[in-house]
PDB file of C-alpha atoms in Angstrom:
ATOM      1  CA  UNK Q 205      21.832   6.879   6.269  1.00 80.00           C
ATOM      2  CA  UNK Q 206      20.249   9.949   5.164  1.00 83.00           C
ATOM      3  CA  UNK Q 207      22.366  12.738   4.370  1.00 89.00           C
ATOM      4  CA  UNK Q 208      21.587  15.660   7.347  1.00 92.00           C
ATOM      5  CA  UNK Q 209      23.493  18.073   4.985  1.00 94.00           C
ATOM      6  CA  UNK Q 210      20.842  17.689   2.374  1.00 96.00           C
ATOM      7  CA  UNK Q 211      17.727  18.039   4.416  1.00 97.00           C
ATOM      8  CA  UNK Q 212      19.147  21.176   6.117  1.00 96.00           C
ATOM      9  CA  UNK Q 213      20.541  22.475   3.261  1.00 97.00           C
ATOM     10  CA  UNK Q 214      16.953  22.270   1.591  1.00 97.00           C
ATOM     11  CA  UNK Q 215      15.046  23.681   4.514  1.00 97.00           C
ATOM     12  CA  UNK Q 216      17.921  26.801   4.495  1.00 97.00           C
ATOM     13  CA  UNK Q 217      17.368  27.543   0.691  1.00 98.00           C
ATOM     14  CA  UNK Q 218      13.986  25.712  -0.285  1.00 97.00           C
ATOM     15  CA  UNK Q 219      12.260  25.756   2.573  1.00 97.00           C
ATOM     16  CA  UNK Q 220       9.024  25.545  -0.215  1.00 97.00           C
ATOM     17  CA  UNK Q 221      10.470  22.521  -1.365  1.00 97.00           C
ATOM     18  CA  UNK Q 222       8.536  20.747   1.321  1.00 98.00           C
ATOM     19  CA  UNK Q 223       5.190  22.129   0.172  1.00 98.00           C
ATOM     20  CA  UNK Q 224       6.638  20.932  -2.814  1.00 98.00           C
ATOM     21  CA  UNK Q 225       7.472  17.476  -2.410  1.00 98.00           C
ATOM     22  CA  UNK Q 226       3.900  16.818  -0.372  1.00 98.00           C
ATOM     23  CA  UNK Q 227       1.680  18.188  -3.364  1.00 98.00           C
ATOM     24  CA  UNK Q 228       3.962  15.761  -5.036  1.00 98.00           C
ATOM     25  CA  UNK Q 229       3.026  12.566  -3.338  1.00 98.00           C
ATOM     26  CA  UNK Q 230       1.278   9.168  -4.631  1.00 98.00           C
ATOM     27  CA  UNK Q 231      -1.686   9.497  -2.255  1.00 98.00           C
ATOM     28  CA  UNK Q 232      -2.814   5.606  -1.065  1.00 98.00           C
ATOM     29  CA  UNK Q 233      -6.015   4.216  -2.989  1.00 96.00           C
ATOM     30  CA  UNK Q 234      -6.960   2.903   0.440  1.00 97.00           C
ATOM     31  CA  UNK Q 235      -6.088   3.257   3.968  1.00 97.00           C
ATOM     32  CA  UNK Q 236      -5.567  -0.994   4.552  1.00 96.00           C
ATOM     33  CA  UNK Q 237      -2.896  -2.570   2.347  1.00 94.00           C
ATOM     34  CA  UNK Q 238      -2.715  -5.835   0.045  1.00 94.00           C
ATOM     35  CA  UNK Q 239      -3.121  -7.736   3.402  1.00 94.00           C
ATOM     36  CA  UNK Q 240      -6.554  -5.835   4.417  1.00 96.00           C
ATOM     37  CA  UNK Q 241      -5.194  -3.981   7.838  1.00 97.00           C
ATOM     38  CA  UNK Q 242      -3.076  -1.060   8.282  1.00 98.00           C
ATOM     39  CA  UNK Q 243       0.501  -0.791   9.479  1.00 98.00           C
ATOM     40  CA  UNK Q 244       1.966   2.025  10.781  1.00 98.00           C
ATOM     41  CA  UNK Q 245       4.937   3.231  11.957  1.00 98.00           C
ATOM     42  CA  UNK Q 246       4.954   5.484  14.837  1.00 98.00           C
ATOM     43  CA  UNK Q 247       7.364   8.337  15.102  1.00 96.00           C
ATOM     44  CA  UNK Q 248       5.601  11.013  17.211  1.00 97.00           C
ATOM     45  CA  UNK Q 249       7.812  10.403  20.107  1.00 95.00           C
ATOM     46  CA  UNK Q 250      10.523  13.277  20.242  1.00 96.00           C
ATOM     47  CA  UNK Q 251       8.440  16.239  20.303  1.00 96.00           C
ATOM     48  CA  UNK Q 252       6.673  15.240  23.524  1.00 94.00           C
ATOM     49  CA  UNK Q 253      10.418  14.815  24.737  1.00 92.00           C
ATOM     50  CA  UNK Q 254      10.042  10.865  24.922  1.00 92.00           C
ATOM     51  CA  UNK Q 255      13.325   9.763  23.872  1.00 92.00           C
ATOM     52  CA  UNK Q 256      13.351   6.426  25.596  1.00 92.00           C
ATOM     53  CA  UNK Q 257      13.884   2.905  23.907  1.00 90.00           C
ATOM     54  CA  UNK Q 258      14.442   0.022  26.519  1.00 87.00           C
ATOM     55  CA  UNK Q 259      17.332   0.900  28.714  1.00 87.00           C
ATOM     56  CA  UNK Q 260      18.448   3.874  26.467  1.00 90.00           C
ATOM     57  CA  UNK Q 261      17.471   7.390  27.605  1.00 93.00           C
ATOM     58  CA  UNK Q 262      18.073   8.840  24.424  1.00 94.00           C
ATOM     59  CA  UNK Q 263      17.870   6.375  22.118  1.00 91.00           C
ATOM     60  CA  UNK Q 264      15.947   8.795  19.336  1.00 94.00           C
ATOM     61  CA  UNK Q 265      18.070  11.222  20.341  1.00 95.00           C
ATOM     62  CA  UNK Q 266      19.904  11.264  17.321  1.00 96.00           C
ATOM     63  CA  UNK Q 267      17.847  12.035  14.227  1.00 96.00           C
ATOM     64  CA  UNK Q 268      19.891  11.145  10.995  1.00 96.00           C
ATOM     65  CA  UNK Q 269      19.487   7.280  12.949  1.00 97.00           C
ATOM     66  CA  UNK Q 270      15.701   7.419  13.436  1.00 97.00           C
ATOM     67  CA  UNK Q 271      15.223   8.543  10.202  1.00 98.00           C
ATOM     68  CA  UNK Q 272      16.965   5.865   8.486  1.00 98.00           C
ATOM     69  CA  UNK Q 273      15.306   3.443  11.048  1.00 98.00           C
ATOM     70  CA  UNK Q 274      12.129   5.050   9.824  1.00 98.00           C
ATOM     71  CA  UNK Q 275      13.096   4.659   6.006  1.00 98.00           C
ATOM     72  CA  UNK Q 276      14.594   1.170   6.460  1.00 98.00           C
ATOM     73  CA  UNK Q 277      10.701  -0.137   8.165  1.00 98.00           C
ATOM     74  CA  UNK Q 278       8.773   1.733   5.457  1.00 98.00           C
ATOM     75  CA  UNK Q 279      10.965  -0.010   2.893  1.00 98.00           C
ATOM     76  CA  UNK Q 280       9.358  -3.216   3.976  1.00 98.00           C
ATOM     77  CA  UNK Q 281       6.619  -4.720   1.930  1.00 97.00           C
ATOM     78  CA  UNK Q 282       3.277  -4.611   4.130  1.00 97.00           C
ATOM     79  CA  UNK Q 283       4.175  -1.079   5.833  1.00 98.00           C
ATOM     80  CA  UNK Q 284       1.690   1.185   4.044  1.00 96.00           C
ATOM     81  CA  UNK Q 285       1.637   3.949   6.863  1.00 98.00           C
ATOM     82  CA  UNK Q 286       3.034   6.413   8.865  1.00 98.00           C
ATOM     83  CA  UNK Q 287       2.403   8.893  12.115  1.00 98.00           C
ATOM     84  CA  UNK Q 288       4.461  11.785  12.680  1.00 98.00           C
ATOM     85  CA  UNK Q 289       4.947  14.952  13.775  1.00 98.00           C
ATOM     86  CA  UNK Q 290       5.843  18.095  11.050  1.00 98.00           C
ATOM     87  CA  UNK Q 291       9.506  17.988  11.499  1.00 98.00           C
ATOM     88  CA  UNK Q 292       9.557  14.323  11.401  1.00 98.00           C
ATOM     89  CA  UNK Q 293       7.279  14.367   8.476  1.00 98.00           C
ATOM     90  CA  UNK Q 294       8.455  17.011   6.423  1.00 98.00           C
ATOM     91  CA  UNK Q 295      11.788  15.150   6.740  1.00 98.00           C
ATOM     92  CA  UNK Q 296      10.413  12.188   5.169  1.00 98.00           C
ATOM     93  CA  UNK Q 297       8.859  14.093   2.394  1.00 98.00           C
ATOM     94  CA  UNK Q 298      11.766  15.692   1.179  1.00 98.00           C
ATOM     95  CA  UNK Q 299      13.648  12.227   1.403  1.00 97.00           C
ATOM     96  CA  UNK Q 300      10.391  11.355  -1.378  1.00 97.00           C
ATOM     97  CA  UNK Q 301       9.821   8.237   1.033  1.00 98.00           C
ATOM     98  CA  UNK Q 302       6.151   8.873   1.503  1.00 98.00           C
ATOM     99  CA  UNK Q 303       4.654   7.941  -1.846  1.00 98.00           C
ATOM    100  CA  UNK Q 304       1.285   5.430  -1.484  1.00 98.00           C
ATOM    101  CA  UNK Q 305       1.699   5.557   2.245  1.00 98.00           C
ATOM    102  CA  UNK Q 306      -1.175   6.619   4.428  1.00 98.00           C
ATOM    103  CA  UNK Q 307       0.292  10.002   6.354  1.00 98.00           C
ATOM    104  CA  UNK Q 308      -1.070  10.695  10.063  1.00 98.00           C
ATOM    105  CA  UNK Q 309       0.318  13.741  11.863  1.00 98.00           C
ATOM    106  CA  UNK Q 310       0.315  13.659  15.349  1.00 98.00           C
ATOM    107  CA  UNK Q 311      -1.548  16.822  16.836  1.00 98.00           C
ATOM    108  CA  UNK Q 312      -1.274  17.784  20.943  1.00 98.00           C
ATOM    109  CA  UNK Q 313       2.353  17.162  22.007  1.00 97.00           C
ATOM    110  CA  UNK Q 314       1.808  19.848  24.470  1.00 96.00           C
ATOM    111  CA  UNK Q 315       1.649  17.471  27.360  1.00 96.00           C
ATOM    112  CA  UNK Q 316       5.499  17.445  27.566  1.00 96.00           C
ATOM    113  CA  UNK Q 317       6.362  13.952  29.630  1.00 94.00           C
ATOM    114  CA  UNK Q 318       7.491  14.750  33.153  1.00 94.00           C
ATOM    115  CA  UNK Q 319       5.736  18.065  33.338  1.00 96.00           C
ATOM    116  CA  UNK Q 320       3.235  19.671  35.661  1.00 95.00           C
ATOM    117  CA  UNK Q 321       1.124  20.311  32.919  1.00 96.00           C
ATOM    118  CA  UNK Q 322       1.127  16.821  31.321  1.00 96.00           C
ATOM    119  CA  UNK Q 323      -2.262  16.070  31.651  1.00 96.00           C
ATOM    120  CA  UNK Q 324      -3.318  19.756  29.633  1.00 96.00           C
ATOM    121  CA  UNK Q 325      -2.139  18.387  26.785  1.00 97.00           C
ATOM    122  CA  UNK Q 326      -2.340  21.340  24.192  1.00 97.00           C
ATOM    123  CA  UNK Q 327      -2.628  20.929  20.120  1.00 98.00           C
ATOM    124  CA  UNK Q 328       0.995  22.393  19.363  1.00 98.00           C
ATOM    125  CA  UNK Q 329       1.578  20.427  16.009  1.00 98.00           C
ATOM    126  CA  UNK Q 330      -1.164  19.746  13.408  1.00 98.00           C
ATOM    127  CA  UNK Q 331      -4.750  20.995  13.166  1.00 98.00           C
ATOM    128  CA  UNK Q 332      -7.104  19.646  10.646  1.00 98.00           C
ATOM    129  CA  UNK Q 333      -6.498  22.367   8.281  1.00 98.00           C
ATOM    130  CA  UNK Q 334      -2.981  21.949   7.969  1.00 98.00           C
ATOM    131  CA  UNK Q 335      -3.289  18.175   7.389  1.00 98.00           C
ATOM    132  CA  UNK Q 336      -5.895  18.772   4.871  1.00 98.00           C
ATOM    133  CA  UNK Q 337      -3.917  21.151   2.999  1.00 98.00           C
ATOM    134  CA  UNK Q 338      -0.440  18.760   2.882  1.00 98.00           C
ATOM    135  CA  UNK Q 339      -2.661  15.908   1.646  1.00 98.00           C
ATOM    136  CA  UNK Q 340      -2.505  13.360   4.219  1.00 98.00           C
ATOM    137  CA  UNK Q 341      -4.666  10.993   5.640  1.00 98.00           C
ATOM    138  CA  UNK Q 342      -5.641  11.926   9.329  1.00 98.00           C
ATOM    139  CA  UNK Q 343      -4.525  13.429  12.123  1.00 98.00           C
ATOM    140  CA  UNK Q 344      -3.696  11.493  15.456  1.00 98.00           C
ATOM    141  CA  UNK Q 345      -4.212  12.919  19.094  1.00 98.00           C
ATOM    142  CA  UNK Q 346      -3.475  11.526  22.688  1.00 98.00           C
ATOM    143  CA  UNK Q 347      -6.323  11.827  25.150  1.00 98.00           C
ATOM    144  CA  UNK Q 348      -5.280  11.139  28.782  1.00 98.00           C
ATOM    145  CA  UNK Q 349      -8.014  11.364  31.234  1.00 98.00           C
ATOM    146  CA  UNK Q 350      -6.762  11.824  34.949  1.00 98.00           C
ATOM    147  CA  UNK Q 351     -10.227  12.099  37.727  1.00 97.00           C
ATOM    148  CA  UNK Q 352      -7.853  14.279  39.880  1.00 96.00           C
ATOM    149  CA  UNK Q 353      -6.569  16.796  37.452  1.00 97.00           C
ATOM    150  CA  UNK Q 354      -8.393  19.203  36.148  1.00 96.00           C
ATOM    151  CA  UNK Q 355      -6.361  19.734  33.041  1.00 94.00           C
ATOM    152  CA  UNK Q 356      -8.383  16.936  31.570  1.00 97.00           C
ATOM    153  CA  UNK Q 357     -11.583  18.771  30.461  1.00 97.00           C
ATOM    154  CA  UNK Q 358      -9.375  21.466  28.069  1.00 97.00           C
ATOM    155  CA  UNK Q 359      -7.922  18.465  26.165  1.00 98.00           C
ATOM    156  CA  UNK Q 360     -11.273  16.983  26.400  1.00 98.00           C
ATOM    157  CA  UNK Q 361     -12.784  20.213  24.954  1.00 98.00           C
ATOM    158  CA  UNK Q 362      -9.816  19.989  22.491  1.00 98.00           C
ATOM    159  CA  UNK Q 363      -9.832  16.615  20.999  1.00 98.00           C
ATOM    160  CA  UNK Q 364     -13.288  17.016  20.435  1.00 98.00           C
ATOM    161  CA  UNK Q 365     -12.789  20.178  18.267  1.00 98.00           C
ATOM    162  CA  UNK Q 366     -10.191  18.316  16.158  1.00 98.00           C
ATOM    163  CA  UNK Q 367     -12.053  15.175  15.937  1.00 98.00           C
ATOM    164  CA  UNK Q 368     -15.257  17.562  14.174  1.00 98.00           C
ATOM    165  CA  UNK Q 369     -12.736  19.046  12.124  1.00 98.00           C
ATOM    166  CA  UNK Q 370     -10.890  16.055  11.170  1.00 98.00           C
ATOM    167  CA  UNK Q 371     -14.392  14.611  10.052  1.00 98.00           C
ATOM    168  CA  UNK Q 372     -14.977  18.190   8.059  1.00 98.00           C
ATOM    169  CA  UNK Q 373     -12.169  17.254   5.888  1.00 98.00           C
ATOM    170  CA  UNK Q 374     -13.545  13.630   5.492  1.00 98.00           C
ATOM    171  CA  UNK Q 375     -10.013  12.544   7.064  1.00 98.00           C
ATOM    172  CA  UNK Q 376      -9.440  10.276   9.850  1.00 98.00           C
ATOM    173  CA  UNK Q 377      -9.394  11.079  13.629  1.00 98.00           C
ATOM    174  CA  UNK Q 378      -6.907   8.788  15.358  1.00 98.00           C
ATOM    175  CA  UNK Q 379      -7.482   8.930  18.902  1.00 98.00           C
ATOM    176  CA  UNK Q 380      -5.431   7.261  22.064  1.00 98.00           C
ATOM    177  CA  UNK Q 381      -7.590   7.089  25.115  1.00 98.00           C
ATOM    178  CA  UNK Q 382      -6.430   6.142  28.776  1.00 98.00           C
ATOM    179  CA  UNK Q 383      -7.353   6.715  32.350  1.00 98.00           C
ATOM    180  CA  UNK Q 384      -4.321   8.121  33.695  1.00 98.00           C
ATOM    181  CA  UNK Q 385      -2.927   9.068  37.326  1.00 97.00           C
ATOM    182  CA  UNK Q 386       0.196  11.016  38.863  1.00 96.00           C
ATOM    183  CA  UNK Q 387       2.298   8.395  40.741  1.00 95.00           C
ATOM    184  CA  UNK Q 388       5.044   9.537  42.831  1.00 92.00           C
ATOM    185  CA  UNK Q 389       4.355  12.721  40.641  1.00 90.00           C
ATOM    186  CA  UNK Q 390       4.519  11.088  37.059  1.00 93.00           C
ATOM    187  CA  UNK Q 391       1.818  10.454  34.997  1.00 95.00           C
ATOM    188  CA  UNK Q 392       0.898   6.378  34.525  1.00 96.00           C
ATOM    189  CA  UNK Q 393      -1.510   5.106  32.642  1.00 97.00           C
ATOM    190  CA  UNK Q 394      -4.018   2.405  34.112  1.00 97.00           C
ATOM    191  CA  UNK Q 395      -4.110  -0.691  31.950  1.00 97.00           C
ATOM    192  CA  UNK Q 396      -6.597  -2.364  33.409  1.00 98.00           C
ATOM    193  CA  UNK Q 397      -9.460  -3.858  30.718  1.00 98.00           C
ATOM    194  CA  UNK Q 398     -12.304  -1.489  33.031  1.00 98.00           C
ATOM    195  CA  UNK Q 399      -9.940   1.846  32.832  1.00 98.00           C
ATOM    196  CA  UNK Q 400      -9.357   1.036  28.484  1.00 98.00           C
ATOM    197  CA  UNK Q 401     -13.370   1.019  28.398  1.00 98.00           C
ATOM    198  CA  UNK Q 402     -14.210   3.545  30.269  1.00 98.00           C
ATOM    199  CA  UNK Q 403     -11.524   5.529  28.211  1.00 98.00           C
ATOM    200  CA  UNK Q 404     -12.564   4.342  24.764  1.00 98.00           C
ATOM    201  CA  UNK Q 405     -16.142   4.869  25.218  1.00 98.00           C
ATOM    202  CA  UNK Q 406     -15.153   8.526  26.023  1.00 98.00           C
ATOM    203  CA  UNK Q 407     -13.260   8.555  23.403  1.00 98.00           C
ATOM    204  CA  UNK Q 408     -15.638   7.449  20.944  1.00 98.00           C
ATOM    205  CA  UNK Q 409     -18.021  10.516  21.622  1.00 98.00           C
ATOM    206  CA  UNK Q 410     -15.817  12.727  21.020  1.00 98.00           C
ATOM    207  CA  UNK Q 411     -16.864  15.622  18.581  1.00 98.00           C
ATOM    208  CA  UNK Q 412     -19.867  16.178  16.094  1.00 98.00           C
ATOM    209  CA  UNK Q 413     -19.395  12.839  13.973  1.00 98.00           C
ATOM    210  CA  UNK Q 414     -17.505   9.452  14.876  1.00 98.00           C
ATOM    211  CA  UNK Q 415     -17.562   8.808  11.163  1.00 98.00           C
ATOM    212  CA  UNK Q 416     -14.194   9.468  10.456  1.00 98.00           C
ATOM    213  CA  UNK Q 417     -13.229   8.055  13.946  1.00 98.00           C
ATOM    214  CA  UNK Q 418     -10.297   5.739  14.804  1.00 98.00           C
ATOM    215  CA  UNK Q 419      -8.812   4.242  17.958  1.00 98.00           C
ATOM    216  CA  UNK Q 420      -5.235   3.986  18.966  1.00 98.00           C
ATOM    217  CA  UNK Q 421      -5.276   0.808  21.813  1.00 98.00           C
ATOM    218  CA  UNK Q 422      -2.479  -0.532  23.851  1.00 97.00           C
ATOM    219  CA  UNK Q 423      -2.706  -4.253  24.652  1.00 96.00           C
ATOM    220  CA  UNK Q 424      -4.625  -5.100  28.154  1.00 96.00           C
ATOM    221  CA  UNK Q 425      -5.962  -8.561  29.838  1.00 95.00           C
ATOM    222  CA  UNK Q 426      -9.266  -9.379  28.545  1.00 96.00           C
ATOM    223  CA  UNK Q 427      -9.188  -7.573  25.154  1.00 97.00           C
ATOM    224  CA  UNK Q 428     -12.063  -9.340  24.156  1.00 97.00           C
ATOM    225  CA  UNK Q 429     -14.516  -7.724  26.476  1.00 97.00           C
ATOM    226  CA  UNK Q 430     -12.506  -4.303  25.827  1.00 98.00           C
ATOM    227  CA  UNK Q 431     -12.911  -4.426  22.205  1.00 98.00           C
ATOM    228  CA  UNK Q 432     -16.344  -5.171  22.660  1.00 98.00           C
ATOM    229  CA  UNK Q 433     -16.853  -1.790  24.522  1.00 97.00           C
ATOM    230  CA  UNK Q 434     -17.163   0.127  20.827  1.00 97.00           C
ATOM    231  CA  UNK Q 435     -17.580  -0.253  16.821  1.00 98.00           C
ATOM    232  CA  UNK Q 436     -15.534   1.869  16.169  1.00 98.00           C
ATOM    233  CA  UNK Q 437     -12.206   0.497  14.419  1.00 98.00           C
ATOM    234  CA  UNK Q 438      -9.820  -0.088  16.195  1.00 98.00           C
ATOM    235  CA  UNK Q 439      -5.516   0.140  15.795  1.00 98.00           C
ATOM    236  CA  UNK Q 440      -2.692  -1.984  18.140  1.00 98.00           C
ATOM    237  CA  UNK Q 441      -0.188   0.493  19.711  1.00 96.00           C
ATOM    238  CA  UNK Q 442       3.233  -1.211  20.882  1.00 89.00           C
ATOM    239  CA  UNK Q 443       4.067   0.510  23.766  1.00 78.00           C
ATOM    240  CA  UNK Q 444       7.401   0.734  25.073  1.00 77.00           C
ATOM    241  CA  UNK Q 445      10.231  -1.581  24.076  1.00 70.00           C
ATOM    242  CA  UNK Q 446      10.354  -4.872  25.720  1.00 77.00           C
ATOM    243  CA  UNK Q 447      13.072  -7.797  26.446  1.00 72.00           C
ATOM    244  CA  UNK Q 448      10.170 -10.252  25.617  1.00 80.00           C
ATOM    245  CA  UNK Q 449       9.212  -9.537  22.014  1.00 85.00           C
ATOM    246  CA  UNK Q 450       7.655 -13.078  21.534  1.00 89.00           C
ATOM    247  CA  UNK Q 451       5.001 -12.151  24.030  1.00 89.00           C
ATOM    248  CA  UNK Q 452       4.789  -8.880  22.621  1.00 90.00           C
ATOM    249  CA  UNK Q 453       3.700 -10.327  18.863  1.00 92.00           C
ATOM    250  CA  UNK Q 454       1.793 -13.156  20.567  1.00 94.00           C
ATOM    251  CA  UNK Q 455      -0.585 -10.447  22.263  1.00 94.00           C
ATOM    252  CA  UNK Q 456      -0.407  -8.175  18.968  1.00 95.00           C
ATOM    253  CA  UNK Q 457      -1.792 -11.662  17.059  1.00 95.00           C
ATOM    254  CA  UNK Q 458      -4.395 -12.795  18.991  1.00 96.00           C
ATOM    255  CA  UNK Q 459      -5.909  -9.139  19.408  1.00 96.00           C
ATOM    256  CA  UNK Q 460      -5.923  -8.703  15.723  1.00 96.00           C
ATOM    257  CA  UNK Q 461      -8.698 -11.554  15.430  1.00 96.00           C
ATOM    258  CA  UNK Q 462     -10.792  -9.437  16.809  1.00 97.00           C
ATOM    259  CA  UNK Q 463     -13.097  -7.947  14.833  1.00 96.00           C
ATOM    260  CA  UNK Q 464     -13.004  -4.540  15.582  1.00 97.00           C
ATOM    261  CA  UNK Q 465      -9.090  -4.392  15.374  1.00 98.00           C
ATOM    262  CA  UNK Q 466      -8.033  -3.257  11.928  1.00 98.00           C
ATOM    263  CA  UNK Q 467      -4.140  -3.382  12.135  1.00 98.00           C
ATOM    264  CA  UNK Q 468      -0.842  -1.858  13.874  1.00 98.00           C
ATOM    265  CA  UNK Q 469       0.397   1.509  14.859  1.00 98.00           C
ATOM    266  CA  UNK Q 470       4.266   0.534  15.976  1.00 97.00           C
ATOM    267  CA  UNK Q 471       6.989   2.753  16.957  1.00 96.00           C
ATOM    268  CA  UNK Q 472      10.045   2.123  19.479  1.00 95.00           C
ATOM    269  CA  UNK Q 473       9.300  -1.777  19.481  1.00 93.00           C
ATOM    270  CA  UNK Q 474       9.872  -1.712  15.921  1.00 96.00           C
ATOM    271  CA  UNK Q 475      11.951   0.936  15.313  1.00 97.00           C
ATOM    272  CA  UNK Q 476      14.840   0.148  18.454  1.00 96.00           C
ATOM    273  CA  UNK Q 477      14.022  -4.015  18.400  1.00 94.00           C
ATOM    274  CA  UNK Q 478      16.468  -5.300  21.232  1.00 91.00           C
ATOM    275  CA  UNK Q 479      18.243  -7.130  18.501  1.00 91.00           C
ATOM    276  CA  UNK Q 480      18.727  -4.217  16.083  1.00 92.00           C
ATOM    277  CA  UNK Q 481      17.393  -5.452  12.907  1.00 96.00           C
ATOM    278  CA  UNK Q 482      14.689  -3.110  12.216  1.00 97.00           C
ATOM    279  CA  UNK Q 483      13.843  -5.039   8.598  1.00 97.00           C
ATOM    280  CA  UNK Q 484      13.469  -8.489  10.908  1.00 97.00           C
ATOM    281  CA  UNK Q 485      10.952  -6.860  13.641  1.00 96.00           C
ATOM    282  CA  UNK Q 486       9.085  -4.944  10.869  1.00 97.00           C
ATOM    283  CA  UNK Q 487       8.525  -8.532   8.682  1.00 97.00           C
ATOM    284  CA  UNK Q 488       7.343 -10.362  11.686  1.00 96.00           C
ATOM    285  CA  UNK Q 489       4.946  -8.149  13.002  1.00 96.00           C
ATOM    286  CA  UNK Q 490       3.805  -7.109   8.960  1.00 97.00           C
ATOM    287  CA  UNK Q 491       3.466 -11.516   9.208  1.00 96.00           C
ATOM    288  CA  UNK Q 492       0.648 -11.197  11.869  1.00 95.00           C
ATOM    289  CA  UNK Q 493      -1.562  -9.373   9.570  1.00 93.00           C
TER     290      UNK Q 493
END
């Protein structure tokens, strides 16, 4: 378990230490591992104030446990990447856990879950510049695109910004498209294979180049024809935690023949596996690839 005392102690005295330890890092020759994908863990979750894994409300509640969840999956041969936002980051720097990994922070978590203004989902974490300047690999942003609320456009406007930006760094825009509506006042997102390509081929305009661009996908039925809806490469999200992990790994395995799909961004299914053994649920889906 990492020690708490240490990381706060270092952020009370050395709070450059963090600067520090990222101009430190082992930078990755190459965004895809030995086994030719990519494999990240996600860990952007908390500062949106989604704490939820399975049944438990506040399962990442408690941060000296997700961080040693975090540390025991990158241990695992065949994780060569991360997504994060600063605190969660910064955390793993000064634990020196981030050498040869490729680092994504996660941008707009302004679109706090449960809000009113969900759907204006404002960059309050990372910009482009700030990524550049720690030396990671990309920056990751959430694009939910509701017909009914006008909110939409500014993180249109937004995303679009930081994907030119992203690109003006030569780093990689990850973005997470869906078509999204307010249900009994929440925000759900349509999974349906017509909403994820309508979605991703809004997403793939985004901003002055789609050079540097990358989408974030969850699984949906007929991922063939939704895959075939862009060129640009493409990464697996997990999605929430679920009792039926063999269908889960199934769906991650058969999308990854496709050619456009380039590997795995995984948090909560990964991180809080319904068995517990992070190092088991980390191997298996690191196996598919």
């Amino acid at each position: 378990m990492p020690d708490i005392a240490e990381l706060v102690e270092a952020r009370i005295q050395r709070p450059r230490a963090i600067a520090a330890a990222a101009a430190r890092r082992q930078r990755p020759a190459s965004l895809l591992g030995d086994h030719g994908k990519l494999m990240i863990i996600a860990a952007d979750h908390p500062a949106r104030g989604a704490l939820r894994a399975g049944a438990d409300a506040l399962a990442m509640a408690n941060r000296a446990e997700l961080l040693d969840r975090i540390c025991a999956a990158l241990d695992r041969p065949g994780v060569n990447g991360v997504l994060g936002t600063p605190d969660i980051l910064e955390d793993l720097l000064l634990l020196g856990v981030l050498d040869d990994k490729v680092v994504i922070g996660s941008m707009n978590r302004g679109g706090l879950a449960g809000t009113t203004f969900e759907i204006d989902d404002r960059f309050t974490a990372y910009d482009a510049d700030s990524i550049a300047e720690a030396g990671f690999e990309g920056g990751k942003m959430l694009l939910r695109i509701d017909p009914d609320d006008a909110g939409t456009v500014t993180t249109l406007e937004s995303c679009g910004r930081a994907v030119g930006e992203l690109a003006g760094h030569q780093l990689m825009a990850m973005v997470e498209p869906f078509i999204s509506h307010r249900v009994d006042g929440r925000v759900r997102n349509e999974l349906s294979a017509e909403a994820m390509i309508r979605a991703m081929t809004v997403a793939a305009g985004l901003g002055r180049t789609s050079a540097y661009t990358w989408l974030k996908v969850p699984i949906v039925q007929d991922m063939e024809r939704v895959m075939a809806a862009t060129t640009l490469p493409a990464l697996i999200l997990g999605g929430e935690v679920t009792a039926d992990a063999d269908a889960a790994y199934a769906q991650w395995s058969k999308a990854l023949d496709l050619p456009t799909v380039q590997g795995l961004v995984i948090g909560r299914s990964l991180l809080y596996p319904p068995n517990g053994d992070v190092a088991g649920a980390v191997d298996r889906a690191v196996s598919l690839l």
